[in-house]
Coordinates of C-alpha atoms and ligand atoms in Angstrom, one line a residue:
X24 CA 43.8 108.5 40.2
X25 CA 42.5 107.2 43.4
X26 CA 44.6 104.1 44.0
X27 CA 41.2 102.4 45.4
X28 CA 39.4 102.8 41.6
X29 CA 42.5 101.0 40.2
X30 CA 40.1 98.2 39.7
X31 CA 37.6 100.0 36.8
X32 CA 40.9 100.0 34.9
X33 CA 41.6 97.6 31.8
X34 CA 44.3 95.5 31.6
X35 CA 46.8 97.2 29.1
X36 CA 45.9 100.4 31.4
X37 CA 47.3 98.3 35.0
X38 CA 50.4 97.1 32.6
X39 CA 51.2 100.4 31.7
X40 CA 51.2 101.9 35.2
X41 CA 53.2 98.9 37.2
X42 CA 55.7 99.2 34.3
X43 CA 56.1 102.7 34.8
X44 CA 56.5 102.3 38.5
X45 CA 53.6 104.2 39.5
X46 CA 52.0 101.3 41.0
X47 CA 52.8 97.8 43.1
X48 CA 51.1 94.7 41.9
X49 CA 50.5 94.4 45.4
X50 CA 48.2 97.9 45.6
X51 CA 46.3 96.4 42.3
X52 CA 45.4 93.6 44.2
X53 CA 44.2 95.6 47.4
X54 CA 42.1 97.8 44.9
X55 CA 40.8 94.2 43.8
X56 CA 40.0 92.6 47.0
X57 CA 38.6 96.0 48.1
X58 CA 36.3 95.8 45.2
X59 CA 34.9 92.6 45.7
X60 CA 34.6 92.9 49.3
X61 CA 32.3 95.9 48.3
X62 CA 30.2 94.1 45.7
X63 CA 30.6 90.5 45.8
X64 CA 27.7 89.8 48.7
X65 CA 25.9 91.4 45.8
X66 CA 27.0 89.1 42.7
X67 CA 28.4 86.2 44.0
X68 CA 30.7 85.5 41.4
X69 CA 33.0 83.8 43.0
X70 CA 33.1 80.0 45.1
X71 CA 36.7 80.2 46.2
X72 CA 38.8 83.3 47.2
X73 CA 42.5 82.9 47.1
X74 CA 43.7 85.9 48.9
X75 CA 46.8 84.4 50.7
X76 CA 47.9 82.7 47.7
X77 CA 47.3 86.0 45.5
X78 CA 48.9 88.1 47.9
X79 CA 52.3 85.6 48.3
X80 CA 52.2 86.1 44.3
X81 CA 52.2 89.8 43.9
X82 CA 54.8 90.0 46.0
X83 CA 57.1 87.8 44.3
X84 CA 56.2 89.9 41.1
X85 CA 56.7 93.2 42.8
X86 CA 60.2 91.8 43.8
X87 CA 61.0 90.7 40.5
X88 CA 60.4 94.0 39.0
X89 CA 62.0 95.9 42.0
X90 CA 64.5 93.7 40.9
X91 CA 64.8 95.6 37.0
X92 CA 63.7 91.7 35.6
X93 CA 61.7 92.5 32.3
X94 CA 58.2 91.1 32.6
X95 CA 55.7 90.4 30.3
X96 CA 52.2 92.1 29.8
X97 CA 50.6 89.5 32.7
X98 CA 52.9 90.2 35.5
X99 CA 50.8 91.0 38.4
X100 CA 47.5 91.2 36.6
X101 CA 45.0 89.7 38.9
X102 CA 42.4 87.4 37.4
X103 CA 39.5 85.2 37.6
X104 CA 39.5 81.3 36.9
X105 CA 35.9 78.8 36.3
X106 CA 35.8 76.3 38.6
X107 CA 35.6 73.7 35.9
X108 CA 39.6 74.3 35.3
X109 CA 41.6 72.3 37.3
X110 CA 44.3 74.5 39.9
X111 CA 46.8 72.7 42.0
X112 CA 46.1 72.9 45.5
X113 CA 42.8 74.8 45.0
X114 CA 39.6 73.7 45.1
X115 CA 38.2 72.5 42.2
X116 CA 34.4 72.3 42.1
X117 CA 32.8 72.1 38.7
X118 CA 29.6 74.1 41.3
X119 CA 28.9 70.4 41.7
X120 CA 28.2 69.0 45.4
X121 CA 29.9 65.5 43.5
X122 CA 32.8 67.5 43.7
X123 CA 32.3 69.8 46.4
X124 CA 35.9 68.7 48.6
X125 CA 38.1 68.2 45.4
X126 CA 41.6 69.3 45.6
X127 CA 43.4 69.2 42.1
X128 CA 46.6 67.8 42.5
X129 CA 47.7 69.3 39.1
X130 CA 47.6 72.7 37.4
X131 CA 45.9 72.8 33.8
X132 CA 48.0 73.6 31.5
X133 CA 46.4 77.4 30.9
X134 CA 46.4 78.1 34.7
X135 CA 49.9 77.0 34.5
X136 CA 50.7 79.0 31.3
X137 CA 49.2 82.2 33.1
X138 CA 51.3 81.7 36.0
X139 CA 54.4 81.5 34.7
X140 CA 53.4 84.8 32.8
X141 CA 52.9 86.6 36.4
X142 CA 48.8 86.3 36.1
X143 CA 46.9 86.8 39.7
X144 CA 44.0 83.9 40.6
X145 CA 41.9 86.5 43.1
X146 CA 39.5 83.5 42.6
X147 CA 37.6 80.6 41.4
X148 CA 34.3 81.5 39.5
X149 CA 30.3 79.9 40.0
X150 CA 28.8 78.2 36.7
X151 CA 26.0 75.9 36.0
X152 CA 26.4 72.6 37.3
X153 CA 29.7 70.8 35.2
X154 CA 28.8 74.1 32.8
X155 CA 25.7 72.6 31.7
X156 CA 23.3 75.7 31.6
X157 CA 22.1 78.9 30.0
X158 CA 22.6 81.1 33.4
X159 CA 24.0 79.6 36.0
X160 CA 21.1 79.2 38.1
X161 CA 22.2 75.2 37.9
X162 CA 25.1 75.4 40.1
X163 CA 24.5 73.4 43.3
X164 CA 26.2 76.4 45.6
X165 CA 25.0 80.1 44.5
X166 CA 23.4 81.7 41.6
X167 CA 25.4 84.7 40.8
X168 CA 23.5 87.8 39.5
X169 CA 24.1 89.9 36.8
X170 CA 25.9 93.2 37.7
X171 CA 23.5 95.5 35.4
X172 CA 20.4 94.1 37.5
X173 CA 20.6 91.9 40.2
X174 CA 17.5 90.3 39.7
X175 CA 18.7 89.2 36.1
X176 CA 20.4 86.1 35.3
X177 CA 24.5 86.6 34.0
X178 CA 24.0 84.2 31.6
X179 CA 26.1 80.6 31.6
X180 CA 27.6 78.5 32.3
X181 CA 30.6 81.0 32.9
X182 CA 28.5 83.4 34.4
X183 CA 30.8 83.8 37.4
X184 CA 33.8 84.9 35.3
X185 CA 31.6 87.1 33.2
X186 CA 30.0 89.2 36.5
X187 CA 33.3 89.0 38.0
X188 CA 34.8 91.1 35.0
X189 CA 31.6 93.5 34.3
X190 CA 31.6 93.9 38.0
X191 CA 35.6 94.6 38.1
X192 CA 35.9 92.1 40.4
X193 CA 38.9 90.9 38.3
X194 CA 40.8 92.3 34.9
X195 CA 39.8 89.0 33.0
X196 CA 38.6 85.9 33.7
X197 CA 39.2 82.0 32.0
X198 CA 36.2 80.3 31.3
X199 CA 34.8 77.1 29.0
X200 CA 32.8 77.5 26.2
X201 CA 30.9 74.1 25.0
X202 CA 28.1 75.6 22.9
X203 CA 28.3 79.6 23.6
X204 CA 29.4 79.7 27.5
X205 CA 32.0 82.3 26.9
X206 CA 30.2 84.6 24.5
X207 CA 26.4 84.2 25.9
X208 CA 27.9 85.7 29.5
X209 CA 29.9 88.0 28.1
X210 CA 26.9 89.2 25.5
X211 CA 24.4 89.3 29.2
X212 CA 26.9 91.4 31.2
X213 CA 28.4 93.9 28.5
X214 CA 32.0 92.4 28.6
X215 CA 34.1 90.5 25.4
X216 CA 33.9 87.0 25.7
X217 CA 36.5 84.8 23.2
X218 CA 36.0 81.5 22.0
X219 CA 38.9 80.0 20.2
X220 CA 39.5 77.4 16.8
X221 CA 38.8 73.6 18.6
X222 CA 41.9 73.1 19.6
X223 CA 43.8 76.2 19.6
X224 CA 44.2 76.1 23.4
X225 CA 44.7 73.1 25.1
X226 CA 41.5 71.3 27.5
X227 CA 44.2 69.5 29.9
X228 CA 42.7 70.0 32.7
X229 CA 39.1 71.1 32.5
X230 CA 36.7 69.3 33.4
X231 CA 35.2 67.5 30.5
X232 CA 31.5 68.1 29.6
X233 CA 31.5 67.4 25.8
X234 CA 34.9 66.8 24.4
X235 CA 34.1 67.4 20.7
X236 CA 33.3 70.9 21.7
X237 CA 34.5 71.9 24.8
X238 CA 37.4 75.0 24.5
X239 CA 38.9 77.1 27.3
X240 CA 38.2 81.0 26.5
X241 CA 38.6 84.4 28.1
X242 CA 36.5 86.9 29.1
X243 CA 38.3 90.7 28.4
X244 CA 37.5 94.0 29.1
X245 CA 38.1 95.6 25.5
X246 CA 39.5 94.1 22.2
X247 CA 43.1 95.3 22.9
X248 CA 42.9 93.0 26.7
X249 CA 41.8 90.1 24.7
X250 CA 44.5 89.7 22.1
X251 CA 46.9 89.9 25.0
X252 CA 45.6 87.7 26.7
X253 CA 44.9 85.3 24.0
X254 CA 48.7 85.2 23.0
X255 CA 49.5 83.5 26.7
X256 CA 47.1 80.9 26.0
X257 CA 46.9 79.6 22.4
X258 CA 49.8 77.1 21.4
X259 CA 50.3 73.6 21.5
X260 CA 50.3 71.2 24.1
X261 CA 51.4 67.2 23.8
X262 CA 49.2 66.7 26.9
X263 CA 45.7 67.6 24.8
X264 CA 45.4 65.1 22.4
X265 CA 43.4 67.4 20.4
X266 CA 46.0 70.0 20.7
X267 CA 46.8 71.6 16.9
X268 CA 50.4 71.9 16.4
X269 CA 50.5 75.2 14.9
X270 CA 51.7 78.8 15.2
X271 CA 49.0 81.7 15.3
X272 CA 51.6 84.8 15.8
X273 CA 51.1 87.7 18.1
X274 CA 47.2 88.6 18.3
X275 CA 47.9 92.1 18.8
X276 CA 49.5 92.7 15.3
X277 CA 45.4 92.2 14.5
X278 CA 45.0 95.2 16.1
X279 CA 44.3 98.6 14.5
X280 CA 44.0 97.3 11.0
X281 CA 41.9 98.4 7.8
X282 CA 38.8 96.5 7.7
X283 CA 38.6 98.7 4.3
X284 CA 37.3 95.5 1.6
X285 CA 36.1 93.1 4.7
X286 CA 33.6 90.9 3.4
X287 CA 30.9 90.2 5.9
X288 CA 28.2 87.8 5.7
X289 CA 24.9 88.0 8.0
X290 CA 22.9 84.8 7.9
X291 CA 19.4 85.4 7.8
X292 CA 18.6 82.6 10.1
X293 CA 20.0 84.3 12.9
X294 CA 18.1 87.6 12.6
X295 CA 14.4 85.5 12.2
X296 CA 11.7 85.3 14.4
X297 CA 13.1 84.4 18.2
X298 CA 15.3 87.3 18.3
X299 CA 13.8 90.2 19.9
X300 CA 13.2 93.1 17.8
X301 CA 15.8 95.4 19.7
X302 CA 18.6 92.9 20.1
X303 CA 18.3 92.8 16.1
X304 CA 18.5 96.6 15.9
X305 CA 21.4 97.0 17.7
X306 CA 23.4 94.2 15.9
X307 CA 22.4 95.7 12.4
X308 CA 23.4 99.3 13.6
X309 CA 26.6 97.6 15.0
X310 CA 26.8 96.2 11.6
X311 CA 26.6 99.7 9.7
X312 CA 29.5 100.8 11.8
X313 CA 31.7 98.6 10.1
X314 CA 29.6 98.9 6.4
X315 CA 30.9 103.3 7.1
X316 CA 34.7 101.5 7.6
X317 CA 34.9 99.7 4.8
X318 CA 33.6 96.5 4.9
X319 CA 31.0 94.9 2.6
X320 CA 28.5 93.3 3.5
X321 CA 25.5 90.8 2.0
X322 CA 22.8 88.4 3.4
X323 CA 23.3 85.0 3.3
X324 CA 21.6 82.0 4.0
X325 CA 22.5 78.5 6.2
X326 CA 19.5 76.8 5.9
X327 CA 21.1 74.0 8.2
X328 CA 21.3 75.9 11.0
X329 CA 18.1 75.9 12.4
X330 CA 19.1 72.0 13.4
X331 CA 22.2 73.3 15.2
X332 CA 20.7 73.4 18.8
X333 CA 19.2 69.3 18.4
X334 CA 22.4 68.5 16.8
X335 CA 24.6 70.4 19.9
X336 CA 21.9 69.1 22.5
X337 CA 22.0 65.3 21.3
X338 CA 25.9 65.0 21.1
X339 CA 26.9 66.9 23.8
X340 CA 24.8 65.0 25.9
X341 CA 26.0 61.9 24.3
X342 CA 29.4 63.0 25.5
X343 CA 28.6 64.2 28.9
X344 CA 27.1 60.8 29.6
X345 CA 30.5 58.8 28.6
X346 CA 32.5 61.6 30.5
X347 CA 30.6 61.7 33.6
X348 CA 30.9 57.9 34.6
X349 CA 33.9 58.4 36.1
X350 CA 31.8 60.1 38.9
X351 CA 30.7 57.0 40.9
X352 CA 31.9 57.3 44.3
X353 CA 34.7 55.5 43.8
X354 CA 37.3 56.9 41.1
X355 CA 35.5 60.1 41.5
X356 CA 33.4 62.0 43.7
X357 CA 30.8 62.6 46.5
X358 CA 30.1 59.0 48.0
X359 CA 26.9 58.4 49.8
X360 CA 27.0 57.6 53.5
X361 CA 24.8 55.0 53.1
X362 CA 24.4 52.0 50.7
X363 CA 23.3 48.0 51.0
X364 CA 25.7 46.9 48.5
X365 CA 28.1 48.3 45.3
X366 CA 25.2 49.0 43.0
X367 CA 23.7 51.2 45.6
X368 CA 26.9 52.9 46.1
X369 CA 26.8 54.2 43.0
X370 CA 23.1 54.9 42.5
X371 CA 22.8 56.7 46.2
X372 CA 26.4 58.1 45.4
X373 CA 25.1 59.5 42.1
X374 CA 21.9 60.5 43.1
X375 CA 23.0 62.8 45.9
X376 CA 26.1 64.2 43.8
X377 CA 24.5 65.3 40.6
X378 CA 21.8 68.1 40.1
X379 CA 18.5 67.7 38.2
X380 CA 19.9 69.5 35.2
X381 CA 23.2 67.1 35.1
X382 CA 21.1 64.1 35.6
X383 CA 18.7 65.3 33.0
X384 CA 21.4 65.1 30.3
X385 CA 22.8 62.1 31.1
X386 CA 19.2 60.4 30.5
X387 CA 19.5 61.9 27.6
X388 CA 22.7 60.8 26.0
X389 CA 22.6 57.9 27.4
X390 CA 19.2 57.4 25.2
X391 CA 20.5 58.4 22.4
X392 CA 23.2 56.0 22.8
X393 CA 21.0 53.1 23.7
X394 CA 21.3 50.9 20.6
X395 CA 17.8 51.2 20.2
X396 CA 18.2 55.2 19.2
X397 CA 22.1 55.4 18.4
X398 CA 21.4 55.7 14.6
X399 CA 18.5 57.7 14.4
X400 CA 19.3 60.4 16.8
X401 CA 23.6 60.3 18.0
X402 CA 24.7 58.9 14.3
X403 CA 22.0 61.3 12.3
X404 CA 23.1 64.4 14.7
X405 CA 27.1 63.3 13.3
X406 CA 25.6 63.8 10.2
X407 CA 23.8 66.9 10.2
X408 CA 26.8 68.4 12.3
X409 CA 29.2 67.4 9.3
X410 CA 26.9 69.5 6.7
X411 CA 26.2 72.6 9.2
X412 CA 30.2 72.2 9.3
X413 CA 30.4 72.3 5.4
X414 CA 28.0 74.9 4.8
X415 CA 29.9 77.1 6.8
X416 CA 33.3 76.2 5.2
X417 CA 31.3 77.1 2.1
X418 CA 30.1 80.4 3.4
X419 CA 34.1 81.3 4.5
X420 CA 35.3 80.8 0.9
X421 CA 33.6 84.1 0.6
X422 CA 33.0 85.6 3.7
X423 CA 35.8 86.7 5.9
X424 CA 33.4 87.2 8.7
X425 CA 29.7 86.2 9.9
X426 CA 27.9 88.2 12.6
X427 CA 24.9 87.5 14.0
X428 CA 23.4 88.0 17.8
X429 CA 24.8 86.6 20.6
X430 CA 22.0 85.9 22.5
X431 CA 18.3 86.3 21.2
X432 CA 17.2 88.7 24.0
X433 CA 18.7 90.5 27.0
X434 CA 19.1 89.0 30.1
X435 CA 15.7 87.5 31.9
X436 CA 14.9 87.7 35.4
X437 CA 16.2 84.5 37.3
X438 CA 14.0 81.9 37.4
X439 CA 11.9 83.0 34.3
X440 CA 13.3 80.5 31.5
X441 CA 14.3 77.7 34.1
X442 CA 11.2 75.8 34.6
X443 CA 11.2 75.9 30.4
X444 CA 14.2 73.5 29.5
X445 CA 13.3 73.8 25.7
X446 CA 13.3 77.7 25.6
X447 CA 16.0 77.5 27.7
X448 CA 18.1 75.2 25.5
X449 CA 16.3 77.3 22.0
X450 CA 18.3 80.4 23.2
X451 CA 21.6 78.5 22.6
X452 CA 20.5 78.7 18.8
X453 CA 23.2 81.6 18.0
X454 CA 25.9 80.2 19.6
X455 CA 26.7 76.4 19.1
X456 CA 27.3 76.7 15.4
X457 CA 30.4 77.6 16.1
X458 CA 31.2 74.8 18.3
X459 CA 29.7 72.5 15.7
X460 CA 31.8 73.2 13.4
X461 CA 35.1 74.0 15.7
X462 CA 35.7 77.6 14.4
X463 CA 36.4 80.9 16.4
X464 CA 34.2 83.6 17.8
X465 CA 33.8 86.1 19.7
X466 CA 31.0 88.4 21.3
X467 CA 31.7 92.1 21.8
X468 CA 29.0 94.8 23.4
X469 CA 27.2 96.6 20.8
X470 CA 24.6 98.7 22.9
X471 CA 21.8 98.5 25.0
X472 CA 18.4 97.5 25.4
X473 CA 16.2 98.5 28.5
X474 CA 19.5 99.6 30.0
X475 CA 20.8 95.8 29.9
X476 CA 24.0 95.1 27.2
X477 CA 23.4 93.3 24.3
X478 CA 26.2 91.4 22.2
X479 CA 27.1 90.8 18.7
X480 CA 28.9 87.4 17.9
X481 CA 31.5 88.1 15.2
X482 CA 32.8 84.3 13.4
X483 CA 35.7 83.5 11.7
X484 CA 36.9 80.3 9.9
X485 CA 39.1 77.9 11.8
X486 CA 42.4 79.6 12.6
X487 CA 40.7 83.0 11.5
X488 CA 40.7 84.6 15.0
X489 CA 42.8 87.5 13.6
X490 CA 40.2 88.6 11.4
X491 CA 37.7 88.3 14.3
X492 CA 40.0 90.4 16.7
X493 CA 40.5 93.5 13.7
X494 CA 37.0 93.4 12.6
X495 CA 36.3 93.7 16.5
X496 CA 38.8 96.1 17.3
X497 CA 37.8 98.7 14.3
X498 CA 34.3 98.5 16.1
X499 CA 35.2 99.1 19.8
X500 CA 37.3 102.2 18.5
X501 CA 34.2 103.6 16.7
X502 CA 31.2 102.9 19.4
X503 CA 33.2 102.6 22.9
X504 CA 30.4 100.8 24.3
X505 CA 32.7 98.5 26.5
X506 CA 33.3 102.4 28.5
X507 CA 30.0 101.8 30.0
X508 CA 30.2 100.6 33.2
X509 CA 26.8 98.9 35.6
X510 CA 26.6 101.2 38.9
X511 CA 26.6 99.1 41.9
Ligands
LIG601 N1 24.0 76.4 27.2 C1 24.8 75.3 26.6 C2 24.5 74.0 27.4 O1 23.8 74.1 28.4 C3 26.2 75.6 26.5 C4 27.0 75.4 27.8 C5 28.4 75.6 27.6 O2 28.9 76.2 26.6 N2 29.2 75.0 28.6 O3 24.9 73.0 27.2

């Protein structure tokens, strides 16, 4: 193989071959760089580059191993990083001009997990605004573009670590997932995007949007890529309050298993009216694939789920308005060069630092706290999120998988849903259930529409991600979609 195509590889693929001595982390990284110095003027998936620091760290690794040291499956794998997720030394922007100069002056703790295990940051990656958004069209610096059409939208907030890995601009790529970041991207650009069980991998150190749902994930290029990579980041951390102190084993002993006897459950809801017609094909044909392996499977209902994207939008903004007070030109953040007096520092301060999107759903949540609405719309969304939460407990007791869409369509041109916040904010409707209700899922290709990848979302009950990872494994070996690569 042309050492300059090193970069179409996956991940296991790059492990195999530095292990075996046939390549130098170091000439992985050159394919890398020489990648995105041939595509990224057309994606833009990236706000930071970190060639010197990349470099310096490839060639400790190539050492090492020249060395005869053992190293793990990361070792000199490079990767992509959201800037949301806080790296020492690097600029940390949230694509927000409030934080536009911020230097981290500590590591969170999965960027520090993935370099002690030899991991690569070629980069940090664009999102919407403090990963508020459905395509990243909100971030105040680019818009990156989608690799299968670059006049579509990648999908958000993480659509820079999502292009970045469709585009090989990186082998995988960290991202946040609040109410379907991680799997909307990854369903938009044809690459597996991972969602864990809340708290499964610890938030120290990304920036907080909405606590209650907020989880770091990872974007893969196959099923095999993402257990890997899942096994460096899951475990617990005393620094994450919301950290769970247990074991989850190795990920890849989920791999190549039976799904012969899989119950799987497809809520109608999610395949009604909204979801375009050929999205819904290609998730029930993804669906038979698994029906020929083994697996059973039934329609169900959740009748609460049609108030899941209310209930996400009224919390999460609830949230987001109590987390992003600290950004008053003072503590935090862009101050304004000019002000009279204190309350005008942080009104001008503010004003300038936040985008319209931000600002909108602070209004918001800071309404729905007001004591005016706090019980009719925060206290009734706890409630309604505490019954979506137990009718989906329910339907695990019998299910040991749900699959729906990812997304309700393909991708749509930039600009075409961002002047209409509330279809904008409907097309979350497949994803935030599982942030809800704190459980696992993923979103793996499953075809093609119009030439653009469509995803199905695969769910598991809390702490089921190895049922997720087989059930998505046995399907990748039988369809190879993920193969397909955009030409650009
Ligand atoms: N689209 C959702 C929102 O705008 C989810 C974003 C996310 O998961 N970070 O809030």
């Amino acid at each position: 193989m042309n050492t300059l195509d090193l970069f179409s590889l996956t991940l296991h693929e790059i492990r195999d071959m530095m292990r075996n001595g046939e390549i130098s982390s170091k000439e992985v990284l050159d394919s890398v760089y020489g990648r995105i110095e041939a595509v990224e003027d057309k994606i833009e998936a990236y706000l930071t580059l970190t060639k010197d620091y990349a470099y310096e760290a490839a060639e400790s690794i190539d050492k090492r191993r020249l060395k005869g040291e053992k190293l793990g499956d990361l070792a000199g794998i490079p990767m992509a990083v959201k800037d949301n997720i806080s790296t020492k030394g690097i600029k940390t922007t949230c694509a927000s001009k409030m934080l536009e100069n911020y230097i981290p002056p500590f590591d969170a703790h999965v960027f520090e997990k993935l370099k002690e295990a030899g991991a690569i940051l070629v980069g940090k990656t664009n999102l919407d605004e403090f990963a508020m958004g459905c395509s990243t069209e909100t971030s105040a610096f680019k818009i990156t573009k989608n690799p299968w059409d670059l006049e579509r939208v990648p999908g958000g907030s993480s659509g820079g670590s999502a292009a970045a890995v469709a585009a090989d601009e990186a082998y995988f790529a960290i991202g946040s997932d609040t109410g379907g970041s991680m799997r909307q991207p990854a369903s938009l650009c044809g690459v597996i995007g991972f969602k864990p069980t809340y708290g499964a991998i610890s938030r120290y150190g990304l920036v907080a949007f909405a606590s209650s749902f907020d989880q770091i994930g990872t974007f893969a290029k196959d099923v095999e890529d993402c257990a890997i990579i899942l096994n460096y980041l899951y475990g617990y951390d005393e620094k994450d309050t919301t950290s769970l102190p247990i074991e989850f084993g190795d990920f890849k002993e989920a791999l190549n298993k039976d799904i012969k006897g899989m119950k799987i459950g497809l809520p109608k809801e999610y395949y009604d009216k909204g979801i375009d017609g050929e999205v819904k094909e290609m998730i029930l044909d993804g669906v038979k694939v698994l029906e020929r392996l083994g697996a059973h499977v039934e329609e169900i209902s959740l009748p609460y789920a049609k108030y899941a994207v209310p209930v996400y939008y009224i919390i999460s903004s609830s949230e987001a308005s109590s987390n992003l007070a600290r950004f008053d030109g003072v503590r935090y953040g862009y101050r304004a060069k000019e002000y009279k007096d204190l309350e005008e520092l942080y009104v001008n301060s503010r004003s300038q630092g936040f985008g319209s999107e931000v600002k909108f759903r602070i209004m918001l949540g800071t309404y729905s706290l007001s004591s005016k609405c706090y019980d009719t719309h925060y206290n009734r969304a706890l409630k309604v999120r505490r019954l979506i939460k137990q009718e989906l407990e329910e339907a695990f007791v019998k299910y040991d998988i749900l699959i729906t869409p990812t997304y309700p369509t393909i991708a749509s041109k930039i600009g075409e849903k961002s002047e209409d916040l509330v279809a904008m904010y409907m097309s979350d409707i497949c994803t935030v259930t599982a942030n809800i209700a704190g459980i696992p899922a993923m979103s793996i290709p499953c075809g093609f529409s119009k030439g653009l990848p469509v995803g199905m979302q695969i769910m598991s009950k809390a702490m089921g991600e190895a049922d997720i990872i087989k059930a998505a494994h046995a399907f990748e070996k039988n369809t190879n979609y993920y193969k397909n690569k955009p030409t650009l």
